[in-house]
XYZ file of C-alpha atoms in Angstrom:
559
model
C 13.258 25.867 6.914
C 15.585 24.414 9.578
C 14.786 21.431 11.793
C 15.974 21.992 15.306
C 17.296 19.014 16.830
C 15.282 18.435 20.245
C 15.351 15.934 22.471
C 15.317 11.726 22.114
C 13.614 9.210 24.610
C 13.608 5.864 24.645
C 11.524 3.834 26.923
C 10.678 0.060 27.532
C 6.999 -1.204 27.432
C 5.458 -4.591 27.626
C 3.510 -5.997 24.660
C 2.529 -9.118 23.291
C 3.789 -9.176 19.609
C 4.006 -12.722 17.509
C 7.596 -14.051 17.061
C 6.392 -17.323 16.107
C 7.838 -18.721 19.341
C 5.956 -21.177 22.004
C 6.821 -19.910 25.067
C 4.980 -19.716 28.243
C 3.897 -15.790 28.117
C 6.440 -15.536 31.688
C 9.217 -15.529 29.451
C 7.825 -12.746 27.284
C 10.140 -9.910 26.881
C 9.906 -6.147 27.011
C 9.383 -4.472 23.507
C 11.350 -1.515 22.492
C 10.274 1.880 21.316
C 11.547 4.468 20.273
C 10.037 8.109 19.877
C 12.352 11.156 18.669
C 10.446 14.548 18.596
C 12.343 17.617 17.003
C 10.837 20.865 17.071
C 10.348 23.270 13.894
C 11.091 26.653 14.333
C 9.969 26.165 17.816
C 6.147 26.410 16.313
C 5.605 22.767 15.229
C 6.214 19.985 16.868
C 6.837 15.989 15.700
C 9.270 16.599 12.572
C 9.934 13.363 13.019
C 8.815 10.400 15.396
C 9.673 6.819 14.679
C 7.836 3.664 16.590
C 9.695 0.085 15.903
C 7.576 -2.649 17.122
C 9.576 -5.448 15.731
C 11.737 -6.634 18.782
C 9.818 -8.765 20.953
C 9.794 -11.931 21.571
C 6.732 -13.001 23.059
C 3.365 -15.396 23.109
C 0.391 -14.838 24.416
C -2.121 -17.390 25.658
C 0.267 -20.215 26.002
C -1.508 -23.464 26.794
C -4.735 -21.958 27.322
C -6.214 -25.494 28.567
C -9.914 -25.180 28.457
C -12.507 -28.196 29.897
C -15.835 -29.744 27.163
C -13.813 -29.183 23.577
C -14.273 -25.520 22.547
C -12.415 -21.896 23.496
C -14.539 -19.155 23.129
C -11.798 -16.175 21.620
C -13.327 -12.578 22.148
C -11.251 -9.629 20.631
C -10.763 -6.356 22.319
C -8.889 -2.631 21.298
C -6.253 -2.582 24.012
C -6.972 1.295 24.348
C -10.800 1.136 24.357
C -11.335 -2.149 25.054
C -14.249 -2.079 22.537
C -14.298 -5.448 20.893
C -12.658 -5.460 17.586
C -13.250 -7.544 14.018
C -9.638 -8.966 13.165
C -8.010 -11.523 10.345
C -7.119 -14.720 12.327
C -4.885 -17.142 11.149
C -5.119 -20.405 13.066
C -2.774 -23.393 12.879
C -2.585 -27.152 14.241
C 0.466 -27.546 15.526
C 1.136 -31.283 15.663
C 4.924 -32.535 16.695
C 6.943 -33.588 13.761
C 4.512 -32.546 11.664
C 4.564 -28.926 9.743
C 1.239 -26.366 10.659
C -1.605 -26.928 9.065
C -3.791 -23.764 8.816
C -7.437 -24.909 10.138
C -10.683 -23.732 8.591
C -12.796 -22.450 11.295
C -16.179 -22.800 10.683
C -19.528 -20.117 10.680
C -16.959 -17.338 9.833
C -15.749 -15.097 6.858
C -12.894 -16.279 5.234
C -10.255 -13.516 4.555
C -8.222 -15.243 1.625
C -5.633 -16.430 4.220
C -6.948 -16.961 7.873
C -10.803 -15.773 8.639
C -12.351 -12.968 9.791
C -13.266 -13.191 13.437
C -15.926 -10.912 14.309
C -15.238 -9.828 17.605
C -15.798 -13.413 18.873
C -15.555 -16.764 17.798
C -15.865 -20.109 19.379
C -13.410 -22.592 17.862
C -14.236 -26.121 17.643
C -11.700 -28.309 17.218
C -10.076 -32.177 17.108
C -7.904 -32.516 20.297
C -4.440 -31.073 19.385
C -2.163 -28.176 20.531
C -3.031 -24.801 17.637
C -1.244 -21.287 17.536
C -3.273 -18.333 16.057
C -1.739 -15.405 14.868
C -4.100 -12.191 14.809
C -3.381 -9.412 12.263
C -5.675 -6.272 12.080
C -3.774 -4.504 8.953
C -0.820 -2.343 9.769
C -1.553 0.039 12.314
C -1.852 -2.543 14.734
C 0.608 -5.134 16.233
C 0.617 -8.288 15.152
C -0.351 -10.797 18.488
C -0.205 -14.674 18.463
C -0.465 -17.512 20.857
C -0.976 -21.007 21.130
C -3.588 -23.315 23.336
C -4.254 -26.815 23.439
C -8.008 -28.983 23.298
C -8.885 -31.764 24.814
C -12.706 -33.501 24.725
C -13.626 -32.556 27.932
C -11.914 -28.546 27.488
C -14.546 -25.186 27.611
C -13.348 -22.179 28.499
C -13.281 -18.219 27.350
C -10.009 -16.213 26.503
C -10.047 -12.337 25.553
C -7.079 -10.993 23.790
C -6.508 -7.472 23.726
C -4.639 -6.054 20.319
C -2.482 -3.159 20.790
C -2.267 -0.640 18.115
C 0.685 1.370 17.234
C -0.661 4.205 15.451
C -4.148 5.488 14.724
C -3.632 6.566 10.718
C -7.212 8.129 10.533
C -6.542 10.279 13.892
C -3.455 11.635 11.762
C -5.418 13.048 8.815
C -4.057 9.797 6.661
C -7.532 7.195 5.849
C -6.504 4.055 3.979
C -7.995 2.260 0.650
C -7.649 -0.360 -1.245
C -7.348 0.514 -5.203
C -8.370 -2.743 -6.668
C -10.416 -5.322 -4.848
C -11.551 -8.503 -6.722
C -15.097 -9.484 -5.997
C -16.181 -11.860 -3.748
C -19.148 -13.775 -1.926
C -17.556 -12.968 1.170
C -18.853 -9.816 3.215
C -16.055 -6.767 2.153
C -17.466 -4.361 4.671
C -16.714 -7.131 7.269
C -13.161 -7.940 5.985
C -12.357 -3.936 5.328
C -12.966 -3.737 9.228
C -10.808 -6.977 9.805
C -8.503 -4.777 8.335
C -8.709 -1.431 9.292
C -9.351 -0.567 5.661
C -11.761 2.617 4.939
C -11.840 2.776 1.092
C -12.074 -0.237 -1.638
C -12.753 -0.476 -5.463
C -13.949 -3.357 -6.190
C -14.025 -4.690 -9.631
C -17.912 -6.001 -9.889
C -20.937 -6.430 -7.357
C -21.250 -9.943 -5.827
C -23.906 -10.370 -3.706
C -22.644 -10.832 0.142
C -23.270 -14.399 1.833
C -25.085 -13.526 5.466
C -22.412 -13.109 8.008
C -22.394 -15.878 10.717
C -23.750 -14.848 14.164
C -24.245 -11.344 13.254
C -28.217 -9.451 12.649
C -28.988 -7.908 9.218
C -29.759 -4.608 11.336
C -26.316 -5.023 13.264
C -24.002 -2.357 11.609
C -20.089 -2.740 11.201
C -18.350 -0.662 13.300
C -15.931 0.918 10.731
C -16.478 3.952 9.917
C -16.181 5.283 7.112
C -16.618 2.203 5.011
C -16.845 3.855 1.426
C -17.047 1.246 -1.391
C -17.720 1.896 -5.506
C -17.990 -0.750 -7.782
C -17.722 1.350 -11.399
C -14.744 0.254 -12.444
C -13.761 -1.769 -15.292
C -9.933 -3.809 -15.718
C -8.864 -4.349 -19.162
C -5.514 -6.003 -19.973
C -3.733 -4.146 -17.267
C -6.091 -1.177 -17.385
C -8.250 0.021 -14.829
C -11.102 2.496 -15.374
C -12.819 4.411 -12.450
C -16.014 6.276 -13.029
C -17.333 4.219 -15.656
C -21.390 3.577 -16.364
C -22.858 0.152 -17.049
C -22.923 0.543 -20.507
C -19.328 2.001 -20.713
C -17.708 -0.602 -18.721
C -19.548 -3.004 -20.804
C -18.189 -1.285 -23.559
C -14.191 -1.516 -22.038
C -14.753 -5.620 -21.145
C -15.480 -6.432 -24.528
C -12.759 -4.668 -26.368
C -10.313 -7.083 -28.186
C -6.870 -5.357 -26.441
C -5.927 -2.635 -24.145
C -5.229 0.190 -26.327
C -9.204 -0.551 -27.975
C -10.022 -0.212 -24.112
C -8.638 3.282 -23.729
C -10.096 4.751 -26.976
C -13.788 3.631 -25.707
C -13.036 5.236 -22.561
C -11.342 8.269 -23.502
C -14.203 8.626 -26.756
C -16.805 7.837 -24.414
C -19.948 10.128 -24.466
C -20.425 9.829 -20.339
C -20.200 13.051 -18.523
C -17.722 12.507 -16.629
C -13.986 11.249 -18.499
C -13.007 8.321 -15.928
C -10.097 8.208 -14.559
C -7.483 5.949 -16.255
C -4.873 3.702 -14.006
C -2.059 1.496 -15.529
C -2.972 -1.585 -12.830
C 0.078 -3.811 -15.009
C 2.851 -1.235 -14.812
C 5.041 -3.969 -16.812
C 2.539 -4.650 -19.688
C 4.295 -4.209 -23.483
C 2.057 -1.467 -24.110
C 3.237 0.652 -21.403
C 4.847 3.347 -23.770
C 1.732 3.645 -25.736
C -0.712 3.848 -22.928
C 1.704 6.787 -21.653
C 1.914 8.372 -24.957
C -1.837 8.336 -25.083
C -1.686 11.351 -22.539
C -5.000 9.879 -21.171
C -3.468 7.687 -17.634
C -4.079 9.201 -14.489
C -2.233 6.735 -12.256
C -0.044 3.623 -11.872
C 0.008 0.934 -9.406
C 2.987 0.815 -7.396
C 1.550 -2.231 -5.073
C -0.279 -4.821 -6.815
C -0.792 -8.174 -7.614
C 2.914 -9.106 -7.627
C 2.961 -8.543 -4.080
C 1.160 -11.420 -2.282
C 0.630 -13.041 0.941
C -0.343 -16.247 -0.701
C 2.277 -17.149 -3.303
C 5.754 -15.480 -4.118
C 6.098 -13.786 -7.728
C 9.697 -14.267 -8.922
C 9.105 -12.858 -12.555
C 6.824 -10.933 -14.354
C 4.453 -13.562 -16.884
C 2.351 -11.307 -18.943
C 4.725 -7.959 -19.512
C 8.495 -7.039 -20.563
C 10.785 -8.305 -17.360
C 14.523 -7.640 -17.076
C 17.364 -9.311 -16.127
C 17.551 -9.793 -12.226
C 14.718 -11.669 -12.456
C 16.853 -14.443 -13.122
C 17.997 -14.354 -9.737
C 14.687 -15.492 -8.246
C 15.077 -12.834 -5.859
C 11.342 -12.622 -4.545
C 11.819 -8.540 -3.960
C 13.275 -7.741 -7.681
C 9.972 -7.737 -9.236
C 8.393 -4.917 -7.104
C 11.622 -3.305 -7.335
C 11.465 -3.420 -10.626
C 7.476 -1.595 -10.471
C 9.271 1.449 -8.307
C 11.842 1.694 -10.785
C 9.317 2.057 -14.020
C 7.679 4.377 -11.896
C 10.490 6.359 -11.421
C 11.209 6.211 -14.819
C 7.983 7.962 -15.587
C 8.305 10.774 -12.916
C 12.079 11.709 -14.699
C 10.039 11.506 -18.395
C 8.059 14.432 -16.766
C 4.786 12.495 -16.866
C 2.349 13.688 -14.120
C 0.971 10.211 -12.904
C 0.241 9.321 -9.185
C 1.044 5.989 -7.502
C -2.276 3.785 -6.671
C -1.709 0.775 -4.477
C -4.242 -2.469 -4.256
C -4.684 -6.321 -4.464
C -4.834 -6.377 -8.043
C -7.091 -8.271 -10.406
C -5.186 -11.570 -9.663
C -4.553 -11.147 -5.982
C -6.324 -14.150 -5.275
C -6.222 -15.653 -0.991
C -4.128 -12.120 -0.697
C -6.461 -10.216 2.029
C -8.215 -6.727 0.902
C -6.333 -4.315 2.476
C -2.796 -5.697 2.013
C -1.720 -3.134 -0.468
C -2.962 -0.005 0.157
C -2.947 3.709 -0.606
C -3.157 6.321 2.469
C -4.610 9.689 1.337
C -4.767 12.887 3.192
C -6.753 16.254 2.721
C -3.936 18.738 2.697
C -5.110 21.848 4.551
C -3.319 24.978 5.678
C -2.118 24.558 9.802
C -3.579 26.926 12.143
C -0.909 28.114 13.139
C 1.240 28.702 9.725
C -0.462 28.826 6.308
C 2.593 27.991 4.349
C 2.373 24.308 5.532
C -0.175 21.595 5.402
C -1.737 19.929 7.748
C -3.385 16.132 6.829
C -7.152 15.770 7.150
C -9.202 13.361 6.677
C -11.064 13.430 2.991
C -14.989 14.069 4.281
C -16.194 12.066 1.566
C -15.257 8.989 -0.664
C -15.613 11.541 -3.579
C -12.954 13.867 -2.356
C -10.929 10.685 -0.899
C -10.790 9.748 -4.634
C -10.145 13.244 -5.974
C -6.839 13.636 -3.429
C -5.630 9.816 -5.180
C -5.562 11.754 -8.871
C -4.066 15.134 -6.930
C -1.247 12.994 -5.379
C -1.514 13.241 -1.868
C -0.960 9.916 -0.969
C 1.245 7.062 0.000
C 1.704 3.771 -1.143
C 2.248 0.737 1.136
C 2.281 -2.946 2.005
C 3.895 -2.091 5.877
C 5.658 0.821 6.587
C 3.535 3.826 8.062
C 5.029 6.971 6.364
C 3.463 10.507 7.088
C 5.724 12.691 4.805
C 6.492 16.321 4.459
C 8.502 18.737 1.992
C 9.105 21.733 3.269
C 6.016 21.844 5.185
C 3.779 20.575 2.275
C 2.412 17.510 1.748
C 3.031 15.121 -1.387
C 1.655 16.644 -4.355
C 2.248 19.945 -3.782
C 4.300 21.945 -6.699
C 7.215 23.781 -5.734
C 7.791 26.919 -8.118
C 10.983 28.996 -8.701
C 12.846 31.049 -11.616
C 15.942 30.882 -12.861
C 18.773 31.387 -10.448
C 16.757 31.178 -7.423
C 17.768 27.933 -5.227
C 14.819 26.431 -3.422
C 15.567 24.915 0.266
C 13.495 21.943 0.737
C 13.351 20.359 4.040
C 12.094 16.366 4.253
C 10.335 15.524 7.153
C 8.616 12.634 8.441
C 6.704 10.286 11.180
C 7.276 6.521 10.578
C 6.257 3.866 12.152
C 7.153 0.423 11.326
C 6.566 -3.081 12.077
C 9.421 -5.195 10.182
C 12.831 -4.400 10.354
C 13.792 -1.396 8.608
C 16.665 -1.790 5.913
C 16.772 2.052 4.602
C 15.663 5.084 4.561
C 15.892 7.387 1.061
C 14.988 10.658 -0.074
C 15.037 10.326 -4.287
C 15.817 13.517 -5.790
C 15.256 13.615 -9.719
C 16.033 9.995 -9.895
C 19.078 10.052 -7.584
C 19.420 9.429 -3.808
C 19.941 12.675 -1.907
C 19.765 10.659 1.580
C 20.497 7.083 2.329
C 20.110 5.875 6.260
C 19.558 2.468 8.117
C 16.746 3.380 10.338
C 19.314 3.338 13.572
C 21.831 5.826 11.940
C 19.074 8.127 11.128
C 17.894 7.875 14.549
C 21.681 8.645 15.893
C 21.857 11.789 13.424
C 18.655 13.224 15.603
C 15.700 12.069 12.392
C 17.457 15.250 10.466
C 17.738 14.991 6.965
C 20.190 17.597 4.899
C 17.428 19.834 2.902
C 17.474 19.619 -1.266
C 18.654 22.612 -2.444
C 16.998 23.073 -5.856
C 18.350 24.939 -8.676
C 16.479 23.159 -11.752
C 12.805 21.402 -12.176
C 12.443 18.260 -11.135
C 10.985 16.078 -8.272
C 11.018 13.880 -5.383
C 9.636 10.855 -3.506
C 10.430 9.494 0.108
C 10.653 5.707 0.183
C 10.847 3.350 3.054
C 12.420 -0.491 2.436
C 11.793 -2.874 4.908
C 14.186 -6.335 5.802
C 10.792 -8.304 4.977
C 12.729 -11.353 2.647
C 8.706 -12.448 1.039
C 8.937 -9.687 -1.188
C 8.893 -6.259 -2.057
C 7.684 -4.513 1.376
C 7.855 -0.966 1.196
C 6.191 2.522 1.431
C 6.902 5.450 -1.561
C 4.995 8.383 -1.023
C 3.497 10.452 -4.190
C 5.860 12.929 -5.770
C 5.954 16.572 -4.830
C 6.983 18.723 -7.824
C 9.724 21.088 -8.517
C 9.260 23.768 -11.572
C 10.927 26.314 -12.692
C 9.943 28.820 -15.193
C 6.759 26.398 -15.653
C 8.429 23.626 -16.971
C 8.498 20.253 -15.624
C 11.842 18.126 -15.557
C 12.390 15.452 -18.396
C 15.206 13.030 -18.566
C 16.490 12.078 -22.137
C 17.811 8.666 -20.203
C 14.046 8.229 -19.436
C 12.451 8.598 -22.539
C 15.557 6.374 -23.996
C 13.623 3.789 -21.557
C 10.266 3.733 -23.040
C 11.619 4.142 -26.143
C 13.371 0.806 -25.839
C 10.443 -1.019 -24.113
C 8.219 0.679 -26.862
C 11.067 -1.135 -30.035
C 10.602 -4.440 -27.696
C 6.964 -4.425 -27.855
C 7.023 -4.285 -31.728
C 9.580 -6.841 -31.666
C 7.397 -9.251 -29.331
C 4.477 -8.588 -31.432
C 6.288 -9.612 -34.351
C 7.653 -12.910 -32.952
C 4.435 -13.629 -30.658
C 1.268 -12.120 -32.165
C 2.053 -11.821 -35.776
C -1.421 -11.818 -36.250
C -1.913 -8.164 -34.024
C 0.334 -6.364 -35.883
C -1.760 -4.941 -38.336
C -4.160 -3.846 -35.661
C -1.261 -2.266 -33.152
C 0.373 -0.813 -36.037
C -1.562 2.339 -35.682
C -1.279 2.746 -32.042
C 2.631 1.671 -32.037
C 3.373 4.324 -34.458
C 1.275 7.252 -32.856
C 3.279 6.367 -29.783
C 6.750 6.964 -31.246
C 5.972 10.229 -32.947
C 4.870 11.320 -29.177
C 8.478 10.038 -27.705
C 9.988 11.422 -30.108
C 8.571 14.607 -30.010
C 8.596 14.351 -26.220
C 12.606 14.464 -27.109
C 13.138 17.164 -29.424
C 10.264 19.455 -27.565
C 9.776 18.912 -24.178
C 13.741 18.381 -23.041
């Protein structure tokens, strides 16, 4: 399938984005998009579209001077002008002095900022204070600054402009691994624009200020499940009181995974590796029994930056302190795993240490892959209709993971997931194709192709070349992921979609370099236990040697 190169617009438009400056909103300048369409066949539309919202340099609200000591700050949609719950962060901005985030009382806290539900009167010592606003990813980020004095009252709306609407796409957004909290999650899933959480026990909810028992969120759908169960870097969905009872009190993580995969429930859960750099990585694969890894965790936080890994095997570059290596370093395991030939999906949360981080910050986008109307052989995203199916299309793979970056991916016409199949001395022709839209600079673009970059673009040389990317020709089993990487210098801020899968003759692709790579990390573990845990070794004896018989097999069978 060939993608027709159409025609590329670019137009100015005015927005109020945060740049951190202070401003008077008359110097505000024009923010630049940029929208590509390119035609398919002449039958579907929208190969590719790509929206920057990253170069403006504006405030909004400067000096807002109000008159009796409070500003009233409503919230609107810019499109519906419905009012809107958003994450606030607010700051006192004293000269000489660095900002001080404020606590704002009668609201939800959000782990950094608070939630401000649609309205929120702010009360404040006499000073000069910049907010910035941040409703998850699909919207822009706004900011602005104001100044009170004892004799100030007044009433400012700010209207947030939203670059894409994921849901209206067929993509609807969770959050994998939520820890619990005395703070409302429906209201801070809606601060975020976040549809789907796990979170890992029920707390009850603290009333939310200024808002009626009988007064419903306006987020719909909010689906939420609470059994699950975290063990040692293992996370179990699906799991009954007594069974996640059952996982808590086991003495290490392997014990974990023989209660839950021995368990007498109805229903197997559904196994996730939520420490993808724990020791026992090679023998929680070799157990055959994980369903997914998390790509996004707790490594990647708002609050704090994570230079190496403390409770798992780290490498090298971590000595560099470069705050981006560590998540790097998650992508590459993960790779590692699709080139073994292990069917695992990518799962994407705040982790069970993601402390102040806010829900929502990692997070998985699934879609319902359905045939188009117009053309069978490719999919169309849906929305899941239910939080059971949303959860079903996480273990099938049609999903990306993200912490920015707004990737809606195709493969020849099918979304992640799907399983390409040939025969011997065919050649498949796969065709990427995407929509992106971004808010941080952009610092490539890659199509990975059985471990190996088939296309490598800044995001402005892939816009010259038209948003085409050369088609895979296949001639072997294998796979591939799309991954986005962002200029964002915090940390590792990404998006990798799900694998699609390439077989021929029924047989997946397996990589003797990558089972030489869990084979090492597997001799490492028994060489930690030895030196750290003497007193384990007995007990991980068992489970280290059932592991290398599988990688070993894995290499004389399965290559």
């Amino acid at each position: 399938m060939e993608v027709g190169l159409g025609e590329a617009r670019l137009y100015t438009a005015m927005e109020t984005i945060l740049a951190g400056q202070t401003e008077p909103i008359d110097k505000m300048q024009s923010l630049r998009q940029y929208e590509l369409f390119h035609p398919i066949g002449g039958t579907h539309s929208a190969a590719f579209r790509v929206l920057l919202g990253f170069f403006t340099v504006s405030v909004l609200a400067a000096n807002v001077w109000a008159v009796g000591g409070s500003l009233t700050l409503h919230l609107e949609d810019e499109s519906t002008q419905e009012p809107v719950i958003s994450r606030v962060e607010f700051f006192r901005t004293d000269p000489g002095k660095k900002d001080r985030p404020m606590p704002i009382r009668q609201t939800v806290s959000a782990g950094i900022g608070v939630v401000v539900d649609r309205s929120v009167v702010l009360e404040l010592p006499d000073s000069s204070y910049r907010f910035q606003i941040v409703r998850g990813p699909e919207y822009r980020l706004v900011g602005g600054n104001f100044t009170l004095e004892k004799t100030s009252l007044d009433e400012k709306t700010v209207k947030l402009p939203r670059m894409v609407d994921m849901r209206n796409e067929g993509w609807l957004s969770g959050d994998c691994c939520v820890v619990p909290s005395s703070q409302s999650l429906p209201l801070r899933m809606a601060s975020e624009d976040l549809h789907v959480a796990a979170v890992l026990d029920d707390v009850p909810s603290k009333p939310i200020p200024h808002r009626d028992a009988d007064d419903m969120i306006d987020n719909d759908p909010s689906w939420i499940r609470s059994d699950v169960a975290v063990n040692q870097g293992l996370m179990f969905y699906h799991v009954d009181d007594t069974l996640k009872q059952s996982i808590e009190a086991c003495g290490s993580s392997s014990e974990a995974l023989v209660a839950a995969t021995t368990s007498d429930t109805d229903n197997s859960p559904k196994i996730a590796i939520e420490n993808p750099f724990a020791w026992e990585l090679p023998i929680w694969l070799a157990s055959q029994r994980v369903d997914g890894v998390f790509l996004f965790g707790d490594w990647l936080r708002l609050d704090k930056t994570i230079y190496q890994v403390s409770d798992g095997r780290g490498e090298e570059a971590f000595r560099l302190r470069d705050p981006t290596q560590v998540g790097r370093y998650a992508e590459r395991v993960y790779r590692q795993m699709l080139d073994a030939g292990i069917d695992i999906v990518p799962l994407a949360g705040g982790g069970d240490e993601s402390a102040a981080t806010p829900v929502g910050y990692n997070r998985l986008y699934v879609a319902d892959a359905k045939p188009a109307s117009y053309d069978s052989e490719l999919d169309q995203p849906h929305v899941p209709g239910t939080a059971d199916r949303w959860w079903e299309q996480v273990w099938n793979g049609c999903s990306v993971a993200t912490n920015g970056p707004l990737l809606r991916p195709l493969l020849a016409g099918r979304l992640c997931g799907h399983v390409f199949e040939g025969r011997t001395g065919e050649v498949l022709r796969l065709q990427p194709e995407l929509n992106l839209t971004v808010r941080d600079p952009v610092d490539y673009l890659e199509v990975i192709h059985n471990d190996r970059v088939h296309y490598s673009a800044r995001l402005d040389e892939f816009a010259k070349a038209g948003g085409k990317i050369p088609p895979i020709d296949a001639k072997e089993s294998g796979w591939v992921i799309i991954r986005v990487m962002t200029q964002y210098e915090g940390h590792y801020r990404a998006a990798v979609t799900a694998p699609w899968w390439i077989e021929f003759d029924g047989q997946r692709r397996v990589s003797n370099t990558a089972l030489e790579f869990f084979r090492e990390w597997l001799s490492d573990y028994e060489q930690h236990l030895m030196s750290t845990r003497p007193d384990d070794v007995a007990k991980e004896a068992p489970f280290v040697r059932a592991a290398r018989r599988y990688w070993q097999r894995k290499a004389t069978t399965d290559n």
